[in-house]
Amino acid sequence: MPINLPGTLFHMAMKARKELAQIFTQIISTRRNMKQDHNDLLGLFMSEKSGLTDEQIIDNIVGVIFAARDTTASILTWILKYLDENPCVLEAVTVRLCLLIFVLYNHQLIFQFSA
């Protein structure tokens, strides 16, 4: 890990990360005080089912925003978890995908790959 010396890019990045963490801490606190459910990614991370600490929530959000190397896998995991916990949404997505496949198939737009 790089040494955190003032004036270096690493130091500036760590300082910006700390400022982002403070902003997200305020947002999380405000949302908890409002005692409302939010149907978004932050709301999913904050749900009791997720079992995440505030620090873990902030790490996940920062990772999503800045496209950390594991972002795609992380987001897909959260999408699958969300779909599992919300059967109505899963059903709507399934119907949409089936309709799309039907339309593409009937318009000969499905590509066939040969081995």
Backbone as a ProteinNet text record, in pm:
[ID]
protein_1_A
[PRIMARY]
MPINLPGTLFHMAMKARKELAQIFTQIISTRRNMKQDHNDLLGLFMSEKSGLTDEQIIDNIVGVIFAARDTTASILTWILKYLDENPCVLEAVTVRLCLLIFVLYNHQLIFQFSA
[TERTIARY]
83.8	0	88.7	52	133.6	138.7	240.8	255.8	172	99.4	7.8	81.5	154.2	229.5	152.6	143.5	74.9	133.4	43.8	86.2	86.5	79.1	77.9	-65.1	-77.3	-208.9	-281.1	-206	-266.3	-325.9	-253	-301.8	-429.8	-430.8	-549.6	-667.9	-641	-747.3	-803.1	-716.7	-761.2	-841.1	-799	-870.9	-1010.3	-1017.5	-1147	-1235.7	-1178.8	-1253.6	-1312.1	-1232.7	-1279.7	-1395	-1385	-1492.3	-1620.1	-1605.2	-1721.5	-1785.7	-1704.1	-1755.6	-1836.6	-1790.4	-1864.3	-1998.7	-1999.9	-2124.3	-2222.8	-2174.7	-2263	-2309.3	-2224.9	-2265.1	-2382.6	-2377.8	-2489.1	-2615.8	-2601.2	-2716.9	-2780.3	-2696.3	-2746.2	-2817.2	-2757.3	-2817.6	-2952.5	-2959.8	-3085.3	-3192.4	-3154.6	-3251.4	-3300.9	-3210.8	-3251.7	-3345.8	-3319.4	-3405.5	-3543.3	-3551.1	-3679.3	-3764.8	-3699.2	-3767.6	-3859.6	-3808.9	-3881.7	-3798.8	-3869	-3799.5	-3777.3	-3657.5	-3625.2	-3599.2	-3657.7	-3646	-3531.9	-3411.1	-3293	-3176.2	-3061.1	-2946.1	-2904.1	-2901	-2863.6	-2965.7	-3094.7	-3198.4	-3180.4	-3141.1	-3115.7	-2997.8	-2891.2	-2775	-2809.7	-2899.4	-2934.4	-3036	-3100.4	-3203.2	-3142.7	-3225.5	-3178.3	-3139.8	-3204.1	-3174	-3030.6	-2977	-2841.2	-2737	-2763.9	-2671.2	-2539.5	-2539.5	-2416.6	-2403	-2279.2	-2251.7	-2250.5	-2255	-2249.8	-2121.6	-2011.5	-1883.4	-1888.6	-1949.5	-1962.4	-2055.2	-2161.6	-2253.2	-2177.1	-2101.9	-2025.2	-1923.3	-1853.4	-1756	-1822.9	-1941.3	-2013.1	-2055.3	-2109	-2154.1	-2035.6	-1927.5	-1808.8	-1755	-1756.7	-1712	-1796.9	-1927.5	-2017.5	-1992.7	-1980.2	-1962.1	-1833.2	-1726.3	-1597.1	-1554.4	-1648.4	-1623.2	-1497.9	-1498.4	-1389.1	-1383.1	-1276	-1257.4	-1363.7	-1425	-1526.8	-1669.3	-1683.3	-1814.7	-1918	-1885.5	-1983.6	-2030.6	-1938.1	-1975.5	-2055.1	-2015.9	-2085.6	-2228.6	-2245.2	-2379	-2466.7	-2412.1	-2490.7	-2534.3	-2447.8	-2482.8	-2598	-2589.2	-2696.1	-2826	-2817.8	-2937.9	-3005.1	-2926.6	-2983.2	-3045.9	-2979.4	-3034	-3165.6	-3170.9	-3292.1	-3405.3	-3374.4	-3477.1	-3528	-3438.8	-3479.3	-3572.7	-3547.2	-3627	-3755.5	-3769.4	-3885.3	-3943.8	-4023.9	-4076.5	-4159.9	-4227.3	-4307.4	-4217.2	-4103.8	-4008.7	-3947.7	-3912.5	-3857.8	-3956.1	-4083	-4184.2	-4196	-4195.5	-4204.2	-4083.9	-3964.6	-3843.7	-3850.5	-3895.4	-3907.8	-4005.2	-4120	-4219.6	-4160.5	-4091.7	-4030.6	-3929.2	-3843.7	-3742.1	-3804.8	-3908	-3977	-4040.1	-4101	-4160.6	-4054.1	-3942.6	-3833.1	-3780.8	-3760.9	-3714.1	-3815.3	-3943.2	-4049.3	-4045.6	-4035.8	-4033.6	-3909.9	-3794.6	-3671.4	-3678	-3729.9	-3738.6	-3831.9	-3943.3	-4039.9	-3991.8	-3893.8	-3837.1	-3703.4	-3674.8	-3552.8	-3426.5	-3431.8	-3315.9	-3231.1	-3273.6	-3194.4	-3078	-2960.3	-2841	-2818.6	-2785.2	-2754.6	-2604.9	-2545.8	-2403.3	-2379.1	-2286.9	-2251.1	-2121.3	-2108.8	-1989.6	-1874.9
-117.5	0	124.4	224.3	346	417.7	495.6	573.2	700.5	732.4	845.7	974.2	1031.3	1154	1273.4	1382.7	1502.1	1548.9	1592.3	1642.3	1536.5	1408.4	1303.2	1277.9	1217	1182	1086.3	994	898.7	971.1	1067	1143.9	1219.5	1281.4	1355	1260.4	1141.6	1043.9	996.3	971.6	927	1037.5	1162.8	1275.6	1287.2	1272.7	1277.6	1162.2	1045.4	927.4	953.2	1016.4	1048.5	1148.8	1248.5	1346.5	1280.5	1190	1115.8	1033.9	970.8	889.9	977.1	1099.5	1190.6	1229.2	1254	1288.7	1172.4	1052.8	935.7	904.8	930.2	910	1000.9	1125.9	1218.9	1172.3	1126.1	1078.4	958	864	744.1	783.5	873.2	918.7	985.6	1071.8	1139.3	1038.8	940.9	838.9	756.6	723.4	644.5	725.2	854.7	940.5	958.5	955.3	969.9	844.3	732.1	603.6	569.9	591.9	556.1	454.5	366.7	274.4	343.1	329.2	383.3	266.3	272.7	163.8	193.2	201.2	224.7	143.6	156.7	76.6	107.1	234.2	269.1	212.2	219.8	162.6	13.1	-54.8	-199.3	-227.5	-150	-168.8	-140.7	-45.8	-6.3	-99.5	-184.2	-271.2	-365.4	-401.2	-490.6	-626.5	-665.7	-795.5	-801.6	-687.7	-689.3	-716.3	-672.1	-696.3	-621.9	-509.6	-433.2	-322.7	-296.7	-182.2	-57	60	184.4	192.9	148.5	151.2	60.5	-55.4	-146.3	-87.2	-21.4	43.4	149	231	338.2	278.6	173.6	108.3	57.7	-2.3	-53.2	60.2	167.4	280	345.4	369.5	429	337	206.8	111.7	116.5	132	140.7	270	378.8	509.3	513.4	461.3	472.5	347.2	259	140.1	64.9	23.7	-59.1	-187.5	-257.6	-372.9	-480.3	-484.6	-585.9	-533	-415.7	-352.2	-439	-493.9	-572.4	-691.5	-765.4	-881.4	-838.1	-728.6	-679.6	-637.9	-562.1	-516.7	-634.7	-729.1	-846.5	-925.8	-935.8	-1005.4	-934.6	-801.3	-725.6	-733.1	-734.7	-747.4	-881.3	-988.3	-1120.6	-1127	-1067.9	-1064.6	-987.9	-873.9	-792.1	-868.8	-934.8	-1011	-1126.8	-1189.8	-1299.2	-1250.4	-1131.8	-1078.1	-1009.1	-987.5	-918	-997.6	-1102	-1190.3	-1117.6	-1010.4	-935.3	-870.8	-818.7	-758.1	-866.6	-980.2	-1091.9	-1136.2	-1146.8	-1187.3	-1084.9	-956.4	-851.6	-856.1	-876.7	-885.9	-1009	-1120.7	-1245	-1228.4	-1168.2	-1144.6	-1055.5	-948.5	-855.7	-927.6	-1008.5	-1080.7	-1182.4	-1253	-1349.6	-1278.6	-1164.1	-1086.3	-1040	-994.3	-949.9	-1064.9	-1180.3	-1297.6	-1336.7	-1333.9	-1366	-1269.9	-1140.9	-1040.4	-1058.7	-1075.6	-1094	-1220.4	-1327.7	-1454.4	-1441.6	-1375.4	-1359.5	-1264.3	-1184.1	-1094.2	-1146	-1272.1	-1337.1	-1262.2	-1200.8	-1125	-1202.1	-1325.1	-1406.8	-1466.2	-1445.9	-1498.5	-1642.1	-1723	-1863.8	-1882.7	-1938.3	-1962.1	-2109.5	-2137.6	-2276.9	-2308.2	-2429.8	-2470.2	-2496.9
0	0	0	-79.4	-84.5	50.9	68.1	190.7	177.1	281	279.1	317.6	220.9	245.4	191.2	269	219.6	86.8	-2.5	-133	-242.2	-204.9	-306.4	-354.2	-470.5	-522.5	-429.2	-371.3	-279	-158.6	-105	9.8	-26.5	-145.1	-188.9	-209.4	-262.9	-283	-149	-53	79.4	150.1	131.3	190	127.2	-4.4	-73.4	-28.7	-9.8	36.7	175.2	261.5	396.8	390.8	302.7	287.7	235.3	139.5	89.2	200.9	282.1	393.2	488.4	514.4	602.4	540.6	410.8	341.3	348.2	318.5	323.3	464.8	562.7	702.2	735.8	689	712	640.4	516.3	440.1	509.3	552.2	621.3	750.3	825.9	950.8	925.2	825.6	791.1	753.2	671.3	630.5	749.8	840.6	957.5	1046.7	1060.4	1142	1079.4	946.2	876	892.2	917.8	936.3	819.7	699	577.5	500.2	429.4	340.5	207.1	154.6	22.9	-70.8	-186.4	-283	-381.3	-328.4	-410.4	-353.5	-415.9	-374.5	-230.3	-194.8	-58	40.1	5.4	90.8	109	0.7	9	101.6	87.3	174.1	320.6	344.3	480.4	545.7	468	524.2	628.3	725.1	831.1	774.3	664.6	603.5	553	510.3	455.1	562.4	685.1	795.4	783	710.9	690.3	794.2	833.6	919.4	832.1	894.7	817.5	735.5	793.5	721.6	597.6	610.7	496.6	390.3	434.3	339.9	260.2	329.7	263.1	167.1	208.3	120.2	-7.2	6	-111	-204.3	-147.5	-230.1	-301.1	-229.9	-291.8	-401.7	-376.3	-478	-603.2	-586.4	-701.5	-777.6	-705.6	-770.7	-851.8	-797.7	-864	-938.6	-962.1	-1043.1	-1000	-876.6	-827.5	-908.9	-900.7	-988.9	-970.1	-853.3	-826.2	-843.3	-904.2	-912	-980.9	-1095.4	-1170.1	-1088.4	-1031.3	-949.5	-828.1	-766.8	-648.5	-682.1	-788.6	-826.6	-867.4	-942.2	-980.3	-858	-759.8	-636.3	-566	-556.8	-491.7	-572	-704.4	-787.7	-761.1	-759.6	-732.4	-593.5	-496.2	-360	-357.9	-426.2	-431.4	-499.3	-610.1	-681.5	-595.8	-521.4	-433.4	-322.4	-272.1	-162.1	-209.1	-341.2	-396.2	-511.8	-481.7	-585.2	-691.5	-653.4	-752.2	-857	-812.9	-906.5	-994.3	-934.9	-1012	-1119.1	-1083.3	-1180.6	-1293.8	-1260	-1362.3	-1457.2	-1401.4	-1484.2	-1574.2	-1519.2	-1596.2	-1712	-1685.3	-1790.8	-1899.2	-1858.3	-1953.7	-2042.9	-1981.2	-2057.5	-2152.7	-2106.5	-2192.9	-2312.2	-2288.2	-2396.3	-2495.5	-2444.3	-2530.5	-2616	-2555.5	-2630.4	-2737.2	-2703.4	-2799	-2917.8	-2890.4	-2997.5	-3085	-3022.4	-3099.9	-3184.4	-3127.2	-3199.5	-3319.4	-3301.4	-3410.8	-3519	-3488	-3588.5	-3641.1	-3612	-3660	-3616	-3499.6	-3452.3	-3352.1	-3324.5	-3233.4	-3311.3	-3258.7	-3325.9	-3285.3	-3381.5	-3352.6	-3368.5	-3265.3	-3267.1	-3291.2	-3380.8	-3404.3	-3334.1	-3289.6	-3216.1	-3308.5
[MASK]
+++++++++++++++++++++++++++++++++++++++++++++++++++++++++++++++++++++++++++++++++++++++++++++++++++++++++++++++++++

